[in-house]
Amino acid sequence: MSIHISAKPGEIADKILLPGDPLRAKFIAENFLENPVLFNEVRGMLGYTGTYKGHRVSVMGTGMGMPSISIYAHELITEYGVKRLIRVGTAGSTSKDVHVRELVLAQAAATTSAIIRNDWPEFDFPQIASFKLLDKAYHIAKELGMTTHVGSVLSADLFYSDFFDKIIKLGSMGIKAVEMEAAALYYLAAKHQVEALGIMTISDNLTNPEEDTTAQERQTTFTDMMTVGLETLISE
């Protein structure tokens, strides 16, 4: 067992989906996996291992923000040998062309966080996805007829910010959406030489708040990203 995960060695697959919401992890396990087994409920951060189309996979919540996902991703990689990590979460659109319920594949993640800068003060270390996973996810989503955007996202430290105007302005510079975890996940993947990708569903639109979804919808209805995530997870 690690500090924050109660699983025994071998109980977590080397491929894992990482939703922020632990109840979304429960939803994925119960609706997509065969014979899911609970391996963690420390701090309510539910984690399950089961099979998807004959492949052993896991799913586990990570909480909100880069400090939280950094703890879980670090332990999953270093203590449990996870090699492929795909975040499936929500994001806010910063572009008038990216709408609620559409998918964003995070090719790269800019960030307001100092987490990475603390390690590399001399450089603006680039946070990028695994191209292999990005390419697979894009083609899987397109084959399934899902409206999908590929580009950069902003991983922010703050959900409530006084700088929404600046964040929206980033949309004119190609930033597709704002979220809170991808940059830290990509950094840890680079540090430990594993694969990572962020697949986000747009849950709200900073340029058009009338499109926003409810908490219940965010928890249980964003199944497109779950399907793409699982199909990408098991891809060769």
GROMACS .gro file of C-alpha atoms in nm, residues 50-173:
model
  124
   50GLY     CA    1  -1.196  -0.474  -1.399
   51THR     CA    2  -1.184  -0.572  -1.764
   52TYR     CA    3  -1.285  -0.385  -2.077
   53LYS     CA    4  -1.315  -0.592  -2.396
   54GLY     CA    5  -1.092  -0.852  -2.240
   55HIS     CA    6  -0.824  -0.606  -2.126
   56ARG     CA    7  -0.748  -0.548  -1.760
   57VAL     CA    8  -0.788  -0.178  -1.678
   58SER     CA    9  -0.837   0.040  -1.372
   59VAL     CA   10  -1.020   0.363  -1.301
   60MET     CA   11  -0.972   0.595  -1.005
   61GLY     CA   12  -1.069   0.946  -0.899
   62THR     CA   13  -0.797   1.206  -0.849
   63GLY     CA   14  -0.981   1.498  -0.688
   64MET     CA   15  -0.961   1.859  -0.805
   65GLY     CA   16  -0.645   2.046  -0.893
   66MET     CA   17  -0.282   1.974  -0.969
   67PRO     CA   18  -0.167   1.905  -0.612
   68SER     CA   19  -0.429   1.631  -0.580
   69ILE     CA   20  -0.372   1.458  -0.914
   70SER     CA   21   0.005   1.483  -0.855
   71ILE     CA   22  -0.023   1.276  -0.537
   72TYR     CA   23  -0.228   1.000  -0.697
   73ALA     CA   24  -0.043   0.989  -1.030
   74HIS     CA   25   0.295   0.979  -0.853
   75GLU     CA   26   0.191   0.687  -0.634
   76LEU     CA   27   0.023   0.501  -0.921
   77ILE     CA   28   0.338   0.529  -1.131
   78THR     CA   29   0.608   0.475  -0.871
   79GLU     CA   30   0.435   0.234  -0.630
   80TYR     CA   31   0.201   0.039  -0.861
   81GLY     CA   32   0.380   0.041  -1.197
   82VAL     CA   33   0.110   0.216  -1.400
   83LYS     CA   34   0.241   0.291  -1.749
   84ARG     CA   35  -0.055   0.452  -1.926
   85LEU     CA   36  -0.268   0.721  -1.761
   86ILE     CA   37  -0.560   0.898  -1.928
   87ARG     CA   38  -0.741   1.182  -1.757
   88VAL     CA   39  -1.113   1.194  -1.838
   89GLY     CA   40  -1.255   1.513  -1.694
   90THR     CA   41  -1.443   1.831  -1.758
   91ALA     CA   42  -1.323   2.166  -1.885
   92GLY     CA   43  -1.454   2.511  -1.961
   93SER     CA   44  -1.444   2.629  -2.321
   94THR     CA   45  -1.247   2.945  -2.392
   95SER     CA   46  -1.346   2.945  -2.759
   96LYS     CA   47  -1.673   3.035  -2.929
   97ASP     CA   48  -1.610   2.740  -3.160
   98VAL     CA   49  -1.583   2.479  -2.881
   99HIS     CA   50  -1.922   2.390  -2.734
  100VAL     CA   51  -2.065   2.207  -2.434
  101ARG     CA   52  -2.051   1.825  -2.459
  102GLU     CA   53  -1.784   1.835  -2.729
  103LEU     CA   54  -1.447   1.670  -2.667
  104VAL     CA   55  -1.110   1.838  -2.629
  105LEU     CA   56  -0.792   1.635  -2.658
  106ALA     CA   57  -0.516   1.823  -2.478
  107GLN     CA   58  -0.217   1.822  -2.709
  108ALA     CA   59  -0.036   2.048  -2.463
  109ALA     CA   60  -0.111   2.221  -2.134
  110ALA     CA   61  -0.007   2.570  -2.038
  111THR     CA   62  -0.031   2.638  -1.666
  112THR     CA   63  -0.053   2.908  -1.403
  113SER     CA   64   0.092   2.671  -1.143
  114ALA     CA   65   0.439   2.697  -0.994
  115ILE     CA   66   0.458   2.321  -0.934
  116ILE     CA   67   0.672   2.256  -1.241
  117ARG     CA   68   0.858   2.586  -1.220
  118ASN     CA   69   0.974   2.490  -0.871
  119ASP     CA   70   1.161   2.196  -1.024
  120TRP     CA   71   1.282   2.380  -1.336
  121PRO     CA   72   1.314   2.754  -1.260
  122GLU     CA   73   1.552   2.801  -1.554
  123PHE     CA   74   1.308   2.673  -1.820
  124ASP     CA   75   0.950   2.691  -1.938
  125PHE     CA   76   0.919   2.313  -1.940
  126PRO     CA   77   0.665   2.208  -2.211
  127GLN     CA   78   0.374   1.996  -2.092
  128ILE     CA   79   0.275   1.773  -2.383
  129ALA     CA   80   0.067   1.460  -2.430
  130SER     CA   81   0.186   1.125  -2.554
  131PHE     CA   82   0.154   1.164  -2.932
  132LYS     CA   83   0.074   0.794  -2.965
  133LEU     CA   84  -0.225   0.824  -2.731
  134LEU     CA   85  -0.330   1.157  -2.880
  135ASP     CA   86  -0.327   1.016  -3.232
  136LYS     CA   87  -0.520   0.704  -3.126
  137ALA     CA   88  -0.780   0.902  -2.934
  138TYR     CA   89  -0.837   1.147  -3.219
  139HIS     CA   90  -0.898   0.874  -3.477
  140ILE     CA   91  -1.118   0.672  -3.240
  141ALA     CA   92  -1.333   0.978  -3.164
  142LYS     CA   93  -1.364   1.072  -3.532
  143GLU     CA   94  -1.457   0.715  -3.629
  144LEU     CA   95  -1.731   0.726  -3.365
  145GLY     CA   96  -1.862   1.052  -3.508
  146MET     CA   97  -1.782   1.265  -3.204
  147THR     CA   98  -1.713   1.636  -3.240
  148THR     CA   99  -1.353   1.659  -3.124
  149HIS     CA  100  -1.104   1.944  -3.090
  150VAL     CA  101  -0.728   1.901  -3.059
  151GLY     CA  102  -0.513   2.176  -2.912
  152SER     CA  103  -0.372   2.336  -2.603
  153VAL     CA  104  -0.553   2.380  -2.274
  154LEU     CA  105  -0.481   2.593  -1.970
  155SER     CA  106  -0.430   2.406  -1.643
  156ALA     CA  107  -0.520   2.663  -1.379
  157ASP     CA  108  -0.463   2.664  -1.005
  158LEU     CA  109  -0.783   2.859  -0.938
  159PHE     CA  110  -1.140   2.769  -1.029
  160TYR     CA  111  -1.270   3.108  -0.919
  161SER     CA  112  -1.045   3.367  -1.077
  162ASP     CA  113  -1.040   3.744  -1.118
  163PHE     CA  114  -0.874   3.700  -1.456
  164PHE     CA  115  -1.149   3.542  -1.668
  165ASP     CA  116  -1.107   3.812  -1.932
  166LYS     CA  117  -0.744   3.711  -1.979
  167ILE     CA  118  -0.836   3.343  -1.985
  168ILE     CA  119  -1.099   3.408  -2.253
  169LYS     CA  120  -0.841   3.607  -2.449
  170LEU     CA  121  -0.625   3.294  -2.457
  171GLY     CA  122  -0.902   3.137  -2.663
  172SER     CA  123  -0.809   3.369  -2.948
  173MET     CA  124  -0.456   3.231  -2.926
   0.00000   0.00000   0.00000
